[in-house]
Protein backbone atom coordinates (compact mmCIF):
# COMPACT_ATOMS: atom_id res chain seq x y z
CA UNK A 1 0.00 0.00 0.00
CA UNK A 2 2.81 2.42 0.88
CA UNK A 3 4.61 1.45 -2.33
CA UNK A 4 1.60 2.32 -4.48
CA UNK A 5 1.14 5.66 -2.70
CA UNK A 6 4.85 6.44 -3.14
CA UNK A 7 4.64 5.56 -6.85
CA UNK A 8 1.74 8.03 -7.12
CA UNK A 9 3.84 10.76 -5.46
CA UNK A 10 1.63 11.00 -2.38
CA UNK A 11 3.72 13.32 -0.13
CA UNK A 12 2.79 11.71 3.20
CA UNK A 13 3.65 8.25 1.88
CA UNK A 14 7.03 9.39 0.56
CA UNK A 15 7.70 11.04 3.94
CA UNK A 16 6.66 7.84 5.76
CA UNK A 17 8.96 5.73 3.57
CA UNK A 18 11.80 8.16 4.33
CA UNK A 19 11.17 7.63 8.05
CA UNK A 20 11.20 3.87 7.51
CA UNK A 21 14.71 4.16 6.03
CA UNK A 22 15.81 6.47 8.83
CA UNK A 23 14.61 4.08 11.54
CA UNK A 24 15.21 0.77 9.75
CA UNK A 25 11.58 -0.32 9.96
CA UNK A 26 11.07 -3.78 8.47
CA UNK A 27 11.35 -4.58 5.58
CA UNK A 28 13.95 -1.86 4.89
CA UNK A 29 17.42 -1.33 6.36
CA UNK A 30 18.68 1.97 7.74
CA UNK A 31 19.99 4.14 4.92
CA UNK A 32 20.83 7.80 5.43
CA UNK A 33 21.19 8.27 1.68
CA UNK A 34 17.72 6.91 0.92
CA UNK A 35 16.27 8.75 3.91
CA UNK A 36 17.53 12.14 2.74
CA UNK A 37 16.69 11.43 -0.91
CA UNK A 38 13.10 10.50 -0.03
CA UNK A 39 12.81 13.39 2.40
CA UNK A 40 13.88 15.78 -0.40
CA UNK A 41 11.22 14.22 -2.65
CA UNK A 42 8.51 14.51 0.00
CA UNK A 43 9.46 18.15 0.63
CA UNK A 44 9.39 18.86 -3.12
CA UNK A 45 5.93 17.27 -3.27
CA UNK A 46 4.69 19.68 -0.60
CA UNK A 47 4.92 17.80 2.70
CA UNK A 48 5.42 20.42 5.43
CA UNK A 49 6.55 17.74 7.89
CA UNK A 50 9.24 16.64 5.42
CA UNK A 51 10.28 20.27 4.87
CA UNK A 52 10.66 20.75 8.60
CA UNK A 53 12.53 17.48 9.16
CA UNK A 54 14.86 18.10 6.22
CA UNK A 55 15.50 21.59 7.56
CA UNK A 56 16.41 20.05 10.90
CA UNK A 57 18.80 17.62 9.19
CA UNK A 58 20.50 20.51 7.38
CA UNK A 59 20.58 22.58 10.57
CA UNK A 60 22.33 19.82 12.52
CA UNK A 61 24.45 18.48 9.66
CA UNK A 62 23.05 15.00 10.17
CA UNK A 63 22.44 11.82 8.14
CA UNK A 64 25.39 12.37 5.81
CA UNK A 65 24.48 15.97 4.95
CA UNK A 66 26.76 18.85 5.89
CA UNK A 67 25.30 21.59 8.05
CA UNK A 68 23.80 24.29 5.85
CA UNK A 69 22.02 26.94 7.91
CA UNK A 70 20.82 28.90 4.89
CA UNK A 71 19.16 25.79 3.40
CA UNK A 72 17.72 24.87 6.81
CA UNK A 73 16.19 28.33 7.13
CA UNK A 74 14.73 28.16 3.60
CA UNK A 75 13.08 24.82 4.37
CA UNK A 76 11.70 26.02 7.70
CA UNK A 77 10.25 29.12 6.01
CA UNK A 78 8.73 26.98 3.26
CA UNK A 79 7.01 24.81 5.90
CA UNK A 80 5.66 27.92 7.66
CA UNK A 81 3.41 28.49 4.65
CA UNK A 82 1.46 25.47 5.94
CA UNK A 83 1.24 26.90 9.49
CA UNK A 84 3.75 24.28 10.72
CA UNK A 85 4.32 25.35 14.33
CA UNK A 86 7.70 23.65 14.80
CA UNK A 87 8.98 25.21 11.57
CA UNK A 88 7.66 28.63 12.60
CA UNK A 89 9.48 28.33 15.89
CA UNK A 90 12.74 27.12 14.28
CA UNK A 91 12.66 29.86 11.63
CA UNK A 92 11.84 32.42 14.32
CA UNK A 93 14.83 31.43 16.42
CA UNK A 94 17.07 31.57 13.36
CA UNK A 95 15.82 35.12 12.68
CA UNK A 96 16.33 36.05 16.31
CA UNK A 97 19.96 34.94 16.31
CA UNK A 98 20.81 35.62 12.66
CA UNK A 99 21.49 31.98 11.77
CA UNK A 100 21.23 31.24 8.05
CA UNK A 101 19.61 34.63 7.53
CA UNK A 102 20.10 38.19 8.68
CA UNK A 103 18.94 38.97 12.19
CA UNK A 104 15.38 40.29 12.08
CA UNK A 105 13.70 40.80 15.46
CA UNK A 106 10.34 41.71 13.91
CA UNK A 107 10.20 38.54 11.82
CA UNK A 108 11.45 36.51 14.79
CA UNK A 109 8.64 37.87 16.95
CA UNK A 110 6.03 37.14 14.28
CA UNK A 111 7.21 33.59 13.62
CA UNK A 112 7.64 32.60 17.26
CA UNK A 113 4.32 34.30 18.03
CA UNK A 114 2.58 32.30 15.29
CA UNK A 115 3.93 29.04 16.71
CA UNK A 116 2.94 30.08 20.23
CA UNK A 117 -0.53 30.96 18.96
CA UNK A 118 -0.90 27.31 17.96
CA UNK A 119 -0.13 26.26 21.55
CA UNK A 120 3.35 24.99 20.68
CA UNK A 121 4.83 24.88 24.18
CA UNK A 122 8.49 25.62 23.39
CA UNK A 123 7.40 28.71 21.44
CA UNK A 124 5.04 29.83 24.20
CA UNK A 125 7.76 29.57 26.83
CA UNK A 126 10.39 31.24 24.64
CA UNK A 127 8.03 34.05 23.70
CA UNK A 128 7.31 34.74 27.36
CA UNK A 129 10.99 34.75 28.27
CA UNK A 130 11.94 36.86 25.24
CA UNK A 131 9.37 39.52 26.16
CA UNK A 132 10.41 39.53 29.82
CA UNK A 133 14.09 39.83 28.89
CA UNK A 134 13.42 42.48 26.25
CA UNK A 135 15.07 40.41 23.53
CA UNK A 136 12.79 41.84 20.82
CA UNK A 137 14.02 45.34 21.64
CA UNK A 138 11.15 46.16 23.99
CA UNK A 139 10.80 44.79 27.52
CA UNK A 140 7.19 43.73 28.09
CA UNK A 141 6.90 42.00 31.46
CA UNK A 142 3.10 41.71 31.52
CA UNK A 143 2.92 40.16 28.05
CA UNK A 144 5.81 37.84 28.84
CA UNK A 145 4.18 36.66 32.07
CA UNK A 146 0.88 36.14 30.25
CA UNK A 147 2.59 33.86 27.71
CA UNK A 148 4.33 31.88 30.47
CA UNK A 149 1.03 31.47 32.35
CA UNK A 150 -0.68 30.34 29.13
CA UNK A 151 2.14 27.85 28.56
CA UNK A 152 1.73 26.47 32.09
CA UNK A 153 -2.04 26.12 31.61
CA UNK A 154 -1.59 24.44 28.23
CA UNK A 155 0.97 22.03 29.66
CA UNK A 156 -1.33 21.11 32.56
CA UNK A 157 -4.19 20.54 30.13
CA UNK A 158 -2.06 18.36 27.87
CA UNK A 159 -0.82 16.31 30.82
CA UNK A 160 -4.37 15.80 32.08
CA UNK A 161 -5.41 14.35 28.74
CA UNK A 162 -2.33 12.13 28.67
CA UNK A 163 -3.74 10.26 31.66
CA UNK A 164 -7.33 10.59 30.52
CA UNK A 165 -8.58 12.69 33.42
CA UNK A 166 -9.13 16.44 33.09
CA UNK A 167 -7.39 18.40 35.85
CA UNK A 168 -9.55 20.82 37.85
CA UNK A 169 -7.67 23.77 39.25
CA UNK A 170 -8.31 24.56 42.91
CA UNK A 171 -9.22 28.10 41.83
CA UNK A 172 -12.12 26.63 39.85
CA UNK A 173 -13.74 25.07 42.94
Coordinates of C-alpha atoms in Angstrom, one line a residue:
X1 CA 0.0 0.0 0.0
X2 CA 2.8 2.4 0.9
X3 CA 4.6 1.5 -2.3
X4 CA 1.6 2.3 -4.5
X5 CA 1.1 5.7 -2.7
X6 CA 4.9 6.4 -3.1
X7 CA 4.6 5.6 -6.8
X8 CA 1.7 8.0 -7.1
X9 CA 3.8 10.8 -5.5
X10 CA 1.6 11.0 -2.4
X11 CA 3.7 13.3 -0.1
X12 CA 2.8 11.7 3.2
X13 CA 3.6 8.2 1.9
X14 CA 7.0 9.4 0.6
X15 CA 7.7 11.0 3.9
X16 CA 6.7 7.8 5.8
X17 CA 9.0 5.7 3.6
X18 CA 11.8 8.2 4.3
X19 CA 11.2 7.6 8.1
X20 CA 11.2 3.9 7.5
X21 CA 14.7 4.2 6.0
X22 CA 15.8 6.5 8.8
X23 CA 14.6 4.1 11.5
X24 CA 15.2 0.8 9.8
X25 CA 11.6 -0.3 10.0
X26 CA 11.1 -3.8 8.5
X27 CA 11.3 -4.6 5.6
X28 CA 14.0 -1.9 4.9
X29 CA 17.4 -1.3 6.4
X30 CA 18.7 2.0 7.7
X31 CA 20.0 4.1 4.9
X32 CA 20.8 7.8 5.4
X33 CA 21.2 8.3 1.7
X34 CA 17.7 6.9 0.9
X35 CA 16.3 8.7 3.9
X36 CA 17.5 12.1 2.7
X37 CA 16.7 11.4 -0.9
X38 CA 13.1 10.5 0.0
X39 CA 12.8 13.4 2.4
X40 CA 13.9 15.8 -0.4
X41 CA 11.2 14.2 -2.6
X42 CA 8.5 14.5 0.0
X43 CA 9.5 18.1 0.6
X44 CA 9.4 18.9 -3.1
X45 CA 5.9 17.3 -3.3
X46 CA 4.7 19.7 -0.6
X47 CA 4.9 17.8 2.7
X48 CA 5.4 20.4 5.4
X49 CA 6.6 17.7 7.9
X50 CA 9.2 16.6 5.4
X51 CA 10.3 20.3 4.9
X52 CA 10.7 20.7 8.6
X53 CA 12.5 17.5 9.2
X54 CA 14.9 18.1 6.2
X55 CA 15.5 21.6 7.6
X56 CA 16.4 20.0 10.9
X57 CA 18.8 17.6 9.2
X58 CA 20.5 20.5 7.4
X59 CA 20.6 22.6 10.6
X60 CA 22.3 19.8 12.5
X61 CA 24.4 18.5 9.7
X62 CA 23.0 15.0 10.2
X63 CA 22.4 11.8 8.1
X64 CA 25.4 12.4 5.8
X65 CA 24.5 16.0 4.9
X66 CA 26.8 18.9 5.9
X67 CA 25.3 21.6 8.1
X68 CA 23.8 24.3 5.9
X69 CA 22.0 26.9 7.9
X70 CA 20.8 28.9 4.9
X71 CA 19.2 25.8 3.4
X72 CA 17.7 24.9 6.8
X73 CA 16.2 28.3 7.1
X74 CA 14.7 28.2 3.6
X75 CA 13.1 24.8 4.4
X76 CA 11.7 26.0 7.7
X77 CA 10.3 29.1 6.0
X78 CA 8.7 27.0 3.3
X79 CA 7.0 24.8 5.9
X80 CA 5.7 27.9 7.7
X81 CA 3.4 28.5 4.6
X82 CA 1.5 25.5 5.9
X83 CA 1.2 26.9 9.5
X84 CA 3.7 24.3 10.7
X85 CA 4.3 25.4 14.3
X86 CA 7.7 23.7 14.8
X87 CA 9.0 25.2 11.6
X88 CA 7.7 28.6 12.6
X89 CA 9.5 28.3 15.9
X90 CA 12.7 27.1 14.3
X91 CA 12.7 29.9 11.6
X92 CA 11.8 32.4 14.3
X93 CA 14.8 31.4 16.4
X94 CA 17.1 31.6 13.4
X95 CA 15.8 35.1 12.7
X96 CA 16.3 36.0 16.3
X97 CA 20.0 34.9 16.3
X98 CA 20.8 35.6 12.7
X99 CA 21.5 32.0 11.8
X100 CA 21.2 31.2 8.1
X101 CA 19.6 34.6 7.5
X102 CA 20.1 38.2 8.7
X103 CA 18.9 39.0 12.2
X104 CA 15.4 40.3 12.1
X105 CA 13.7 40.8 15.5
X106 CA 10.3 41.7 13.9
X107 CA 10.2 38.5 11.8
X108 CA 11.5 36.5 14.8
X109 CA 8.6 37.9 17.0
X110 CA 6.0 37.1 14.3
X111 CA 7.2 33.6 13.6
X112 CA 7.6 32.6 17.3
X113 CA 4.3 34.3 18.0
X114 CA 2.6 32.3 15.3
X115 CA 3.9 29.0 16.7
X116 CA 2.9 30.1 20.2
X117 CA -0.5 31.0 19.0
X118 CA -0.9 27.3 18.0
X119 CA -0.1 26.3 21.6
X120 CA 3.4 25.0 20.7
X121 CA 4.8 24.9 24.2
X122 CA 8.5 25.6 23.4
X123 CA 7.4 28.7 21.4
X124 CA 5.0 29.8 24.2
X125 CA 7.8 29.6 26.8
X126 CA 10.4 31.2 24.6
X127 CA 8.0 34.0 23.7
X128 CA 7.3 34.7 27.4
X129 CA 11.0 34.8 28.3
X130 CA 11.9 36.9 25.2
X131 CA 9.4 39.5 26.2
X132 CA 10.4 39.5 29.8
X133 CA 14.1 39.8 28.9
X134 CA 13.4 42.5 26.3
X135 CA 15.1 40.4 23.5
X136 CA 12.8 41.8 20.8
X137 CA 14.0 45.3 21.6
X138 CA 11.1 46.2 24.0
X139 CA 10.8 44.8 27.5
X140 CA 7.2 43.7 28.1
X141 CA 6.9 42.0 31.5
X142 CA 3.1 41.7 31.5
X143 CA 2.9 40.2 28.1
X144 CA 5.8 37.8 28.8
X145 CA 4.2 36.7 32.1
X146 CA 0.9 36.1 30.2
X147 CA 2.6 33.9 27.7
X148 CA 4.3 31.9 30.5
X149 CA 1.0 31.5 32.3
X150 CA -0.7 30.3 29.1
X151 CA 2.1 27.8 28.6
X152 CA 1.7 26.5 32.1
X153 CA -2.0 26.1 31.6
X154 CA -1.6 24.4 28.2
X155 CA 1.0 22.0 29.7
X156 CA -1.3 21.1 32.6
X157 CA -4.2 20.5 30.1
X158 CA -2.1 18.4 27.9
X159 CA -0.8 16.3 30.8
X160 CA -4.4 15.8 32.1
X161 CA -5.4 14.4 28.7
X162 CA -2.3 12.1 28.7
X163 CA -3.7 10.3 31.7
X164 CA -7.3 10.6 30.5
X165 CA -8.6 12.7 33.4
X166 CA -9.1 16.4 33.1
X167 CA -7.4 18.4 35.9
X168 CA -9.5 20.8 37.9
X169 CA -7.7 23.8 39.2
X170 CA -8.3 24.6 42.9
X171 CA -9.2 28.1 41.8
X172 CA -12.1 26.6 39.8
X173 CA -13.7 25.1 42.9

